Every structure is written in structure tokens, then in C-alpha cells.
Coordinates of N, CA and C in Angstrom, one line a residue:
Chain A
X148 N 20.1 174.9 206.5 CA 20.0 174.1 205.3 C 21.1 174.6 204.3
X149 N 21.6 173.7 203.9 CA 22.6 173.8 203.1 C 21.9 174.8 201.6
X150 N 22.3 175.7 201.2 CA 21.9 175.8 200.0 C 22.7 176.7 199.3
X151 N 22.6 176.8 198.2 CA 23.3 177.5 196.9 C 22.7 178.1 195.6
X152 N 23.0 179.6 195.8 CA 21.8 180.2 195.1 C 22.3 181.0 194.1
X153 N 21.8 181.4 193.1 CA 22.8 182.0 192.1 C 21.6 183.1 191.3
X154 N 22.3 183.7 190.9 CA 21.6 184.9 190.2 C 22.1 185.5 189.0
X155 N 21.5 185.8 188.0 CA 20.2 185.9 187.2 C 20.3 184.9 187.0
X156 N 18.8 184.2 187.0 CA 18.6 182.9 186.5 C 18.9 182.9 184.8
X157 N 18.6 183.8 184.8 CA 18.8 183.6 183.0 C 19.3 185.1 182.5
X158 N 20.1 185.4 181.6 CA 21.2 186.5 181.0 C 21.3 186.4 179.5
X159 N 20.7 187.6 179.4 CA 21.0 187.9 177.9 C 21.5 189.4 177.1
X160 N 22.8 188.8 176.5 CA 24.1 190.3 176.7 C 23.9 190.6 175.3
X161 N 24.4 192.1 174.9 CA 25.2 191.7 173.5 C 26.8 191.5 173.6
X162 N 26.8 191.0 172.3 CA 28.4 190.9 172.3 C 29.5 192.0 172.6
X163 N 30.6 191.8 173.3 CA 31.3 192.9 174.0 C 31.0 192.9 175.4
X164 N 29.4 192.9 176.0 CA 29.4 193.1 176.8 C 30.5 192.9 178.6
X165 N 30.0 193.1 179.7 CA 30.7 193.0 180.6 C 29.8 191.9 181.3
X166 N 30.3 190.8 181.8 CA 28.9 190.0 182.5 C 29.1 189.9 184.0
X167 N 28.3 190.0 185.1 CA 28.7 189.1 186.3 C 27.3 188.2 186.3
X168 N 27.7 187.5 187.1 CA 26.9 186.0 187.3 C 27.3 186.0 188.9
X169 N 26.0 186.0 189.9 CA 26.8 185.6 190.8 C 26.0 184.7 191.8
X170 N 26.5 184.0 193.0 CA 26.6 183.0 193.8 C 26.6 183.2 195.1
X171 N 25.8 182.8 195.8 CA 25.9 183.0 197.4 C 25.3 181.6 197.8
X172 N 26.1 181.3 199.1 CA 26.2 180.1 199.7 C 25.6 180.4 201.5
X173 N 25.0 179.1 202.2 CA 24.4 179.2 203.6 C 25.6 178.9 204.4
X174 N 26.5 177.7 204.0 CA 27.3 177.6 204.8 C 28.8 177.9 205.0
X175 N 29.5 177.7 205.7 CA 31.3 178.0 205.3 C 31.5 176.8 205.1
X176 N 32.0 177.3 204.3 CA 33.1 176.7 203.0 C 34.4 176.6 202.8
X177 N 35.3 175.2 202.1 CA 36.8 175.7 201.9 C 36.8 175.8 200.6
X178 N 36.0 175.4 199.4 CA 36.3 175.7 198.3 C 35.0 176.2 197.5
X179 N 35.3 177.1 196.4 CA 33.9 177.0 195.1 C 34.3 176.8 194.3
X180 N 33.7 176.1 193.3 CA 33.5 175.7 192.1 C 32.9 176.8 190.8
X181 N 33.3 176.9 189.7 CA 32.7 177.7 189.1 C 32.5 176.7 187.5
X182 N 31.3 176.4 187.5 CA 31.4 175.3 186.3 C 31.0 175.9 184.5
X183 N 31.3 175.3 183.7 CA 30.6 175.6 182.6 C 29.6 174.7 181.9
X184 N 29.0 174.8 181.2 CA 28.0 173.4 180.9 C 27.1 174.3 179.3
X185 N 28.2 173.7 178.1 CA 27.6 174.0 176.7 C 26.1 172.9 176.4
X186 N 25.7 173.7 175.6 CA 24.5 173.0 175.1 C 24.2 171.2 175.0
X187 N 25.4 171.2 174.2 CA 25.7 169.4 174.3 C 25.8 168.7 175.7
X188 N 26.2 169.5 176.7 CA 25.8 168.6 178.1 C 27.2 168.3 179.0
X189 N 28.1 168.5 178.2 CA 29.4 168.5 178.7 C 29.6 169.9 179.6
X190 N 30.1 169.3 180.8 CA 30.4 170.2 181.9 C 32.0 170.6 181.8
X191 N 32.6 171.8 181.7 CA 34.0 172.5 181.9 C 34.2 172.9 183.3
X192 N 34.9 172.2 184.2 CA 35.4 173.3 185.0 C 36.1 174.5 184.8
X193 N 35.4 175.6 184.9 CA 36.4 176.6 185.0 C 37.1 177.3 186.6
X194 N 36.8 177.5 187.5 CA 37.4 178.0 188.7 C 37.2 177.2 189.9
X195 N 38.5 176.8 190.5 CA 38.1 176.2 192.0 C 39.0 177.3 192.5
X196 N 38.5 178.3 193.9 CA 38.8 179.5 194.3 C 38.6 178.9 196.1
X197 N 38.9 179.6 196.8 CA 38.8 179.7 198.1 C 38.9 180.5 199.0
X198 N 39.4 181.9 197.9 CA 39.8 183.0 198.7 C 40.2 184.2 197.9
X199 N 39.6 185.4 197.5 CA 40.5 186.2 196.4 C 40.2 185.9 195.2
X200 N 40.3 186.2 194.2 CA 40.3 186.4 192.8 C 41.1 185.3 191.7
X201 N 40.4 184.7 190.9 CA 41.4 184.5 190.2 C 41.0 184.4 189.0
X202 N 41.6 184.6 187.7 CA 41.6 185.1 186.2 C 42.1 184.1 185.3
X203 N 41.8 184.0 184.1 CA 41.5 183.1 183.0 C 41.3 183.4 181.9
X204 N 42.0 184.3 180.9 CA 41.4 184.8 180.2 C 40.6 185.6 180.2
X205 N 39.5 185.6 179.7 CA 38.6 186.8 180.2 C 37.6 186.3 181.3
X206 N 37.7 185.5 181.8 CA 36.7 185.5 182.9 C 37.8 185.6 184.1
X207 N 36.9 185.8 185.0 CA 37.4 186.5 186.5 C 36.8 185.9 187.4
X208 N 37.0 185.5 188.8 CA 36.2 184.7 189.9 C 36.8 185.5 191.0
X209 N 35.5 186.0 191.5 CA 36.1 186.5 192.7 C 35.2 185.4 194.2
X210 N 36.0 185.7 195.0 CA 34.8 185.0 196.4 C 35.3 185.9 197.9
X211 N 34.1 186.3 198.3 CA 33.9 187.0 199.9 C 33.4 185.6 200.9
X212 N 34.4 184.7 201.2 CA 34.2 184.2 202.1 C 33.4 184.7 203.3
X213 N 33.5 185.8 204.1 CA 32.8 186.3 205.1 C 31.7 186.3 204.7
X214 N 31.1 187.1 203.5 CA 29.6 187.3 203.2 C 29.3 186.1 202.2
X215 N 29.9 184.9 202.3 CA 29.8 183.9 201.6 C 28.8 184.2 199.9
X216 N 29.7 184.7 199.6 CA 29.3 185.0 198.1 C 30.3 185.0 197.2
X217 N 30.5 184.7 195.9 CA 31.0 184.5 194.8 C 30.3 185.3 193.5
X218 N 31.5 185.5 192.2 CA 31.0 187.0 191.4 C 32.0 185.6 190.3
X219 N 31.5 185.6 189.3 CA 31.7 185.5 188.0 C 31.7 186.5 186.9
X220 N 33.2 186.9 186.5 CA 32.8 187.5 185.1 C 33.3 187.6 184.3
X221 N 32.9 187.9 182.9 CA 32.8 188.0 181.6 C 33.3 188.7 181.2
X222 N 34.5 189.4 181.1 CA 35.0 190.4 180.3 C 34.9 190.6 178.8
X223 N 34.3 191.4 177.8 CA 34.1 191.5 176.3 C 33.8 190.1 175.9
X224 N 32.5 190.0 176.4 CA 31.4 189.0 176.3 C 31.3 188.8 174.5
X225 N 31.3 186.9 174.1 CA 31.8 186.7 172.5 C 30.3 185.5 172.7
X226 N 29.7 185.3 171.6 CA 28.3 184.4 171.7 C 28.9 183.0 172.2
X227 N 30.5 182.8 171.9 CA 30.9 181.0 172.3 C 30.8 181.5 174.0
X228 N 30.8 182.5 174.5 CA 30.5 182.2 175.9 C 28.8 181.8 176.3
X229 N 28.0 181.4 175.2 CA 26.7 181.4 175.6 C 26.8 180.1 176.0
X230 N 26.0 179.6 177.8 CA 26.4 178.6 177.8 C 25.5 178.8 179.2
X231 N 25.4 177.7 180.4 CA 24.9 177.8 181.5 C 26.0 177.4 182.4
X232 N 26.4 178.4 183.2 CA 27.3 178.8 184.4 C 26.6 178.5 185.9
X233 N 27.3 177.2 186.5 CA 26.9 176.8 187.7 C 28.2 177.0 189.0
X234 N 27.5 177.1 190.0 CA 28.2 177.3 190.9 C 28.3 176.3 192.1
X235 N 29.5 175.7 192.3 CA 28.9 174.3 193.6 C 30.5 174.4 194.7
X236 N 29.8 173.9 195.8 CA 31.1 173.8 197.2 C 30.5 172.7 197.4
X237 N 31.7 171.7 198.1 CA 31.4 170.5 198.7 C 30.9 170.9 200.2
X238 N 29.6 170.3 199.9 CA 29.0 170.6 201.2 C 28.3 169.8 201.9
X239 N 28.6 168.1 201.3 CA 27.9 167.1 201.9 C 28.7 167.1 203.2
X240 N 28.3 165.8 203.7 CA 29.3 165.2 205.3 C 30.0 164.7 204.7
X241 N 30.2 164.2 203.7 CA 31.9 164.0 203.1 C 32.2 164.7 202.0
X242 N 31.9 165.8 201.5 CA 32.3 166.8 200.7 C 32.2 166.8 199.3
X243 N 30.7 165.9 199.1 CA 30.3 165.8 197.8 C 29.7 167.5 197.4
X244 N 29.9 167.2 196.1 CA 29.6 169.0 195.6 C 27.8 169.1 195.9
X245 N 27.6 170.2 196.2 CA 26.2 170.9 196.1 C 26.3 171.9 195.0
X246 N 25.2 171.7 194.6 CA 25.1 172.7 193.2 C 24.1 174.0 192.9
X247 N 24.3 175.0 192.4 CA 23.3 175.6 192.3 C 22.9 175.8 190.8
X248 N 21.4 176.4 190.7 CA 20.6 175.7 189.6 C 21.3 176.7 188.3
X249 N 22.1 177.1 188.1 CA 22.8 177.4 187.2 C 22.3 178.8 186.7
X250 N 23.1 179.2 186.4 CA 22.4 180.9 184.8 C 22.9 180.1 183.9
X251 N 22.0 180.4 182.8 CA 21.6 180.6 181.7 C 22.2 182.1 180.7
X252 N 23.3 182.0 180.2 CA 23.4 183.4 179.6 C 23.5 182.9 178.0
X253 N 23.3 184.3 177.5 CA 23.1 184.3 175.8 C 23.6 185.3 175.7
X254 N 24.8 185.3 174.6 CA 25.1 186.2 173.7 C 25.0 186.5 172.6
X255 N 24.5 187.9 172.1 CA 23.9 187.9 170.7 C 25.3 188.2 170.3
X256 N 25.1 188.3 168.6 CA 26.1 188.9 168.5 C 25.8 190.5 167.5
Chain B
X91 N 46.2 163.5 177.2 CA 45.9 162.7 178.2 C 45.0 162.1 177.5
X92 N 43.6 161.0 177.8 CA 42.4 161.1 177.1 C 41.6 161.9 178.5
X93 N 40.2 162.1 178.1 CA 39.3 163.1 179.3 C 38.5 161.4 179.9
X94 N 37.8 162.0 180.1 CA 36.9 161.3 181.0 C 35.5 160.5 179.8
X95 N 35.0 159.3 179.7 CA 34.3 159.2 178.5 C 33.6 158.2 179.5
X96 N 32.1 158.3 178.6 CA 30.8 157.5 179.0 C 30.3 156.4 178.1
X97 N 29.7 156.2 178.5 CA 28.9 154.8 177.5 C 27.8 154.4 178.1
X98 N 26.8 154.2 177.3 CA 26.8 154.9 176.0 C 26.2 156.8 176.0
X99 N 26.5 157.2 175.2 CA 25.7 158.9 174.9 C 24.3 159.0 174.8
X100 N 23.4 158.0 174.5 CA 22.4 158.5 174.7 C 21.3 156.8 174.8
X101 N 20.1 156.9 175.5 CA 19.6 155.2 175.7 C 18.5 155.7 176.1
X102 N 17.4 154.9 175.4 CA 16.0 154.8 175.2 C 15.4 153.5 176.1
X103 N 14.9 153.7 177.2 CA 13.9 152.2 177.7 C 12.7 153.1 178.3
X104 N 12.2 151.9 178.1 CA 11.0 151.9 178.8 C 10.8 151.3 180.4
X105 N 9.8 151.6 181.4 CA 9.3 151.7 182.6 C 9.5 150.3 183.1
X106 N 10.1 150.3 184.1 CA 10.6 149.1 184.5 C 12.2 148.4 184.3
X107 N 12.6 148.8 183.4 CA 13.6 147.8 182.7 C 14.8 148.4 183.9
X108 N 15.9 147.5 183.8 CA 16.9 148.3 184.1 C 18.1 149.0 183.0
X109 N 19.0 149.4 184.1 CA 20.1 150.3 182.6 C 21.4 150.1 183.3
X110 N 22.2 150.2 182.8 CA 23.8 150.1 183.4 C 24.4 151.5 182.4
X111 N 25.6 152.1 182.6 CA 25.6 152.7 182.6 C 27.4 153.0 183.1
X112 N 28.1 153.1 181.9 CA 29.6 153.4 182.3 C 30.3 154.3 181.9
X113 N 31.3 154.6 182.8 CA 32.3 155.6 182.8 C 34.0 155.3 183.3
X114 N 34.3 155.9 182.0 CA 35.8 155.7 182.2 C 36.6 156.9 182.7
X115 N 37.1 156.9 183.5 CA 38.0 158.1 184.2 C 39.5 158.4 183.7
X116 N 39.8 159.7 183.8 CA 41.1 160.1 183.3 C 42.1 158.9 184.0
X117 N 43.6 158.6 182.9 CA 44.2 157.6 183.7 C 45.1 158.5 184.6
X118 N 44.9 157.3 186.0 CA 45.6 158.4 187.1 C 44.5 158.5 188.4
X119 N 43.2 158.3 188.1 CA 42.0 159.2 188.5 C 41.5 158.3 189.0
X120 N 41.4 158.3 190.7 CA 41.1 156.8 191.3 C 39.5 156.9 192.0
X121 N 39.0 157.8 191.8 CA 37.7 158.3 192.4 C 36.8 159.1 191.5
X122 N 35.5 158.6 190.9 CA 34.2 158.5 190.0 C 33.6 159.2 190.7
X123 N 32.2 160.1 190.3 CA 31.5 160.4 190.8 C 30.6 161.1 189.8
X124 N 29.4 160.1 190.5 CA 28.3 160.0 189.6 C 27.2 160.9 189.7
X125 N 26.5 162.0 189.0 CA 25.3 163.2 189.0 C 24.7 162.7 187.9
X126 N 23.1 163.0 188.6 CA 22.1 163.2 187.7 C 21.5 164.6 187.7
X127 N 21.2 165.3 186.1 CA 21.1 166.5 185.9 C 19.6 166.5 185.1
X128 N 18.7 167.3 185.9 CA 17.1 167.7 185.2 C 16.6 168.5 185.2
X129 N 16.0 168.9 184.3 CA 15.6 170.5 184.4 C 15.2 171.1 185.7
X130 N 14.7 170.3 186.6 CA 13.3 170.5 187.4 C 14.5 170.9 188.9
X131 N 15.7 169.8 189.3 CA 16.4 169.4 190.4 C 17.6 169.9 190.0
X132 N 18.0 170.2 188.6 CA 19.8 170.5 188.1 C 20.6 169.5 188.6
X133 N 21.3 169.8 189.5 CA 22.6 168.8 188.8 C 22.8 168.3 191.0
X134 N 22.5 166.9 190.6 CA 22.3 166.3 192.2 C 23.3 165.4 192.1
X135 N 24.2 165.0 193.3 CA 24.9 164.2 193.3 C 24.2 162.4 193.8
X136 N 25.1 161.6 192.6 CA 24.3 160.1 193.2 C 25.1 159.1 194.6
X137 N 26.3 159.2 193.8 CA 27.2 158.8 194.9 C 28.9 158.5 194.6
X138 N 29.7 158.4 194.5 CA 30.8 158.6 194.3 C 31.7 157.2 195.2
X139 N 32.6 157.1 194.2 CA 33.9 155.6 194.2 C 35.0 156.1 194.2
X140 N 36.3 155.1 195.3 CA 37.0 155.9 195.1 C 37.9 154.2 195.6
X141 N 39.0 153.9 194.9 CA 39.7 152.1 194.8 C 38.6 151.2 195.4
X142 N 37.6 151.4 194.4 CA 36.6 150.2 194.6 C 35.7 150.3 195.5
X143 N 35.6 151.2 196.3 CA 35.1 151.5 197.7 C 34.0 153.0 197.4
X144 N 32.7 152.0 197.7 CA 31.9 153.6 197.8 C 31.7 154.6 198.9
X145 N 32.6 155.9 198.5 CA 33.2 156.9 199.7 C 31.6 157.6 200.1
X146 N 30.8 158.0 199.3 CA 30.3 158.6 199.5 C 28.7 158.6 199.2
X147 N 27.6 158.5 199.8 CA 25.8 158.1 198.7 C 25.3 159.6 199.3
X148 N 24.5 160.4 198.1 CA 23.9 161.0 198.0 C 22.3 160.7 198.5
X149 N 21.4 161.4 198.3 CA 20.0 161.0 198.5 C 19.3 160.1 197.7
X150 N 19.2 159.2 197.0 CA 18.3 158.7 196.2 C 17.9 157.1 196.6
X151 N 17.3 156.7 195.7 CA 16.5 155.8 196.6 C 17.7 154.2 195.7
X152 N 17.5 153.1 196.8 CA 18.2 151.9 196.6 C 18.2 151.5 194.7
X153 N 17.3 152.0 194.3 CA 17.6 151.2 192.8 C 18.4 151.8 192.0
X154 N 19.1 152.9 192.4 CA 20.3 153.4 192.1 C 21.5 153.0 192.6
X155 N 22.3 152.2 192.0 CA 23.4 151.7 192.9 C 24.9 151.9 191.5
X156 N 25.8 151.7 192.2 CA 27.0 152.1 191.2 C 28.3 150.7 191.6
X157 N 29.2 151.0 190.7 CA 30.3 149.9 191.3 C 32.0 150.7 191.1
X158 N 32.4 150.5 190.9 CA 34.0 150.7 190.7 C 34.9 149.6 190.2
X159 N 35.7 149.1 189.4 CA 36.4 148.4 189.0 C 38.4 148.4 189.4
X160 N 38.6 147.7 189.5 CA 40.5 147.6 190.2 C 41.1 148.6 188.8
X161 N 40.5 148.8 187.6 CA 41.3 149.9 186.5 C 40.4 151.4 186.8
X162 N 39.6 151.8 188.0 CA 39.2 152.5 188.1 C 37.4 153.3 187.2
X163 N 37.3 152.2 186.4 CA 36.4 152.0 185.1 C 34.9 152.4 186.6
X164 N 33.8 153.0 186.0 CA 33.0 153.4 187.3 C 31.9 152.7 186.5
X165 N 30.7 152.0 187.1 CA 29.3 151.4 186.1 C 28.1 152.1 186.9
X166 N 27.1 152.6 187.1 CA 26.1 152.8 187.3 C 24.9 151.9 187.0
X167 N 24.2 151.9 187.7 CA 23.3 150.7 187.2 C 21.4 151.6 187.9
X168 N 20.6 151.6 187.5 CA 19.4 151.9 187.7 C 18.0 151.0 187.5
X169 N 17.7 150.1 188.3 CA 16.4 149.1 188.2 C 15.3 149.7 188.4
X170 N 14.7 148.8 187.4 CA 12.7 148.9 187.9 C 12.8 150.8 187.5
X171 N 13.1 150.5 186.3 CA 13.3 152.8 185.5 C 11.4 153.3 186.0
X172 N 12.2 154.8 186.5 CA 10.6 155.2 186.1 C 10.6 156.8 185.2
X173 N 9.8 157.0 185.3 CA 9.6 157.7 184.1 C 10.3 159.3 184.6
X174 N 10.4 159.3 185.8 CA 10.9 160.4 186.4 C 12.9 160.0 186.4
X175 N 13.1 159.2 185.9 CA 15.0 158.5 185.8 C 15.3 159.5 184.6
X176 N 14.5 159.8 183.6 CA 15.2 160.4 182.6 C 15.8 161.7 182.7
X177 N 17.1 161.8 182.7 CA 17.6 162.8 183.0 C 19.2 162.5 182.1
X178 N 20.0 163.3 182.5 CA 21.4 163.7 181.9 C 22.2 162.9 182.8
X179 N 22.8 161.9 182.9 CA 23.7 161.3 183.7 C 24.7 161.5 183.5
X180 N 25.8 162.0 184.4 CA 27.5 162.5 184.1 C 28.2 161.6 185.3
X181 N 29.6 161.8 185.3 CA 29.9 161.0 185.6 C 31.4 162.4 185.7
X182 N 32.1 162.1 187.0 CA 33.4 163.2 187.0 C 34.6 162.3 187.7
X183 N 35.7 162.4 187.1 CA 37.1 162.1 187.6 C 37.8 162.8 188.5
X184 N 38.7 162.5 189.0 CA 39.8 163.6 190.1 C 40.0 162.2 191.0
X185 N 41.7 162.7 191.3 CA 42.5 162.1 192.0 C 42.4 161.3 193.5
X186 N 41.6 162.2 193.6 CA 40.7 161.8 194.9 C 40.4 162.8 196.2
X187 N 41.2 163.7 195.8 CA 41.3 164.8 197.0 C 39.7 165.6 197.0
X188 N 38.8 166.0 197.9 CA 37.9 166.7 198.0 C 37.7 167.8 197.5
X189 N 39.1 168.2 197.6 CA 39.7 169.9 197.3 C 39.9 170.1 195.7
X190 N 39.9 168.7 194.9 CA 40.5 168.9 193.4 C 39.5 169.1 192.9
X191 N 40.0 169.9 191.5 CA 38.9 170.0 190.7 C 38.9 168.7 189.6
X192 N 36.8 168.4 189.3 CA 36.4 167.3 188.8 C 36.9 167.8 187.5
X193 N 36.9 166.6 186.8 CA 37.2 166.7 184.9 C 35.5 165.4 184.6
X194 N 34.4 166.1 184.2 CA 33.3 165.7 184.0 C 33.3 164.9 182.6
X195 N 32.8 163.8 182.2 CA 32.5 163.2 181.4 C 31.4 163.9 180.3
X196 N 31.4 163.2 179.2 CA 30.0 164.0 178.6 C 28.9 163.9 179.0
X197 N 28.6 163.0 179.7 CA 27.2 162.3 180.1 C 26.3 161.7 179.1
X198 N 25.8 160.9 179.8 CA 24.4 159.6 178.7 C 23.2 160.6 179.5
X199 N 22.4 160.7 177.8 CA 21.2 160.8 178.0 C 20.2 159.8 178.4
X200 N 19.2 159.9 179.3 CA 18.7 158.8 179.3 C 17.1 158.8 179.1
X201 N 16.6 158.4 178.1 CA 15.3 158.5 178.2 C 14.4 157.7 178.7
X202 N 13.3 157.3 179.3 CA 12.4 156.3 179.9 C 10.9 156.8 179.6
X203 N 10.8 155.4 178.5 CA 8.6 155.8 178.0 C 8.0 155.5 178.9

């Protein structure tokens, strides 16, 4: 079964903080997704990865293909990062995205 | 550039009716694809267009259907609403490649009494 799983379901930091958010997948994969999704409903891509690390400001994406897992993080965590962070790979038979049910993080400040 | 924009942001019906339901894609951006988002299921795909041609249908049942237009313009359409349709409908752009990353719409709320 295809699935996509993500962890802590819900995150609540103070400001400054350090965050990971992370993601594990059932099947192999050529790409992940690292989404953002503010209160209003509007979705941000922030990371399509496939291998190794890559950086954005202060967030970070790493992915272990082998142990099919992915790590989001937060470096000196600010309350505009409060938001819900999803994770998806195309994993239909034609490579529609599968999603996982998102975190939930909050930053106080 | 402009982003990706919907129509309308937010729509109220009641049980039974139908809804339509559109999205304009970044220019350039020849492939739509359409999610419904709810608390209960998050974020599912409905099915995706790509020059007029639907590439791809997700799980949901026939009274979900969508279209594509020759300017790339995407419509969704949902008959005979049930009370379980209300959800966050989005709608994402990209070039077409599998591999690209989507540029998501704001999405229409949709309510159903």
C-alpha cells in the first residue's frame, strides 16, 4: 500500500526554536515534495528533492532514499513559520502526488 | 508572472445542486490538477488535464468530472452535492512534467447544507 506518513502530527515551538518535521514513505520514489499550507488555504511549495539536502533560507530538506524517509527543518523558528507542513511523492500509476496528512506547527513567540 | 487563481473563493449550496468550479493556470502551464482537502482525508487528488486531455483520474466517484480549455483555463464541475463535498478545493499548475514542482491555486471553499 502506498502510504505516506509524517510525524508529529501537531508541533508547538517557541520562537528561535530548531524544528524537524519528518516524513516516511512505503514505496520508491523519484521525487518528494515538501509543501506549505497557511491558514488561508493557500498551498506554497517549498522543496522538490530526490536525493541529499537542500536549503532555503532557513529551512533545510533532507531525504534517505534507502530508508525512504525525509526530515524538514526549521532553523531559528519565527511565529510566520506557523503553518501546516505536508509531505507528497507521485505515487499514482501515472504520478499523481500522494499526500501525507500534514503537521501542524505553532510558534509562540 | 500572474500565479495560479480560482473562481470563485468561497460557495454556499445546498444537497443536490450542482457547482462548477474554475481555475486559471500560470501562463505557460499546460497541465491542471485538481485536489480536494478535508479535515478527515487531507489533501486527495481528483484528477488532472493536461492540452485538453484528461492524463490522469484519482478515486472518486463519476459526479466529479473536470474539463480543460485550448487557453489551458481548467473547470471542475460536481453534481447531485452531498453534504460530505464540502471541502477546500485547489487546483495546481506546472508545465507538465511529473517531476516539476506544482504552483497551487488558492482554492474555493465549498460549503453544502
Amino acid at each position: 500500500k502506498n502510504e505516506v506518513e509524517q510525524s508529529p502530527q501537531n508541533l508547538t515551538a517557541q520562537e528561535g526554536e530548531f524544528i524537524t518535521i519528518n516524513c516516511s514513505y512505503s514505496v520508491g520514489i523519484s521525487a518528494l515534495h515538501w509543501l506549505q499550507q497557511h491558514p488561508g488555504g493557500g498551498i506554497v511549495s517549498l522543496f522538490m528533492l530526490s536525493s541529499g539536502k537542500k536549503k532555503h533560507g532557513r529551512l533545510i530538506a533532507t531525504i534517505n532514499i534507502q530508508e525512504k524517509h525525509s526530515s524538514l527543518h526549521i532553523t531559528a523558528s519565527h511565529p510566520r513559520d506557523s503553518a501546516v507542513y505536508i509531505c507528497a511523492h507521485p505515487g499514482g500509476s501515472q504520478g499523481n502526488l500522494i499526500f501525507g496528512k500534514g503537521t501542524k506547527l505553532s510558534v509562540k513567540p | 508572472k500572474a500565479g495560479v487563481t480560482q473562481t470563485p473563493r468561497y460557495l454556499i449550496k445546498t444537497r443536490g445542486q450542482q457547482v462548477t468550479l474554475s481555475c486559471s493556470p500560470i501562463s505557460g502551464h499546460r497541465s491542471v490538477s485538481w485536489y480536494q482537502q478535508t479535515p478527515g482525508q487531507g489533501l486527495q487528488f481528483l484528477f488532472e488535464y493536461f492540452s485538453e486531455t484528461q492524463r490522469n483520474k484519482g478515486n472518486f466517484p463519476g459526479r466529479f468530472s473536470g474539463r480543460q480549455f485550448s487557453n489551458s483555463r481548467s473547470e471542475m464541475n460536481v453534481s447531485t452535492l452531498e453534504l460530505g463535498d464540502s471541502a477546500l478545493y485547489l487546483c495546481a499548475s506546472s508545465r507538465g512534467d511529473y517531476q516539476e514542482t506544482q504552483y497551487f491555486g488558492p482554492g474555493t471553499r465549498l460549503l453544502v447544507l
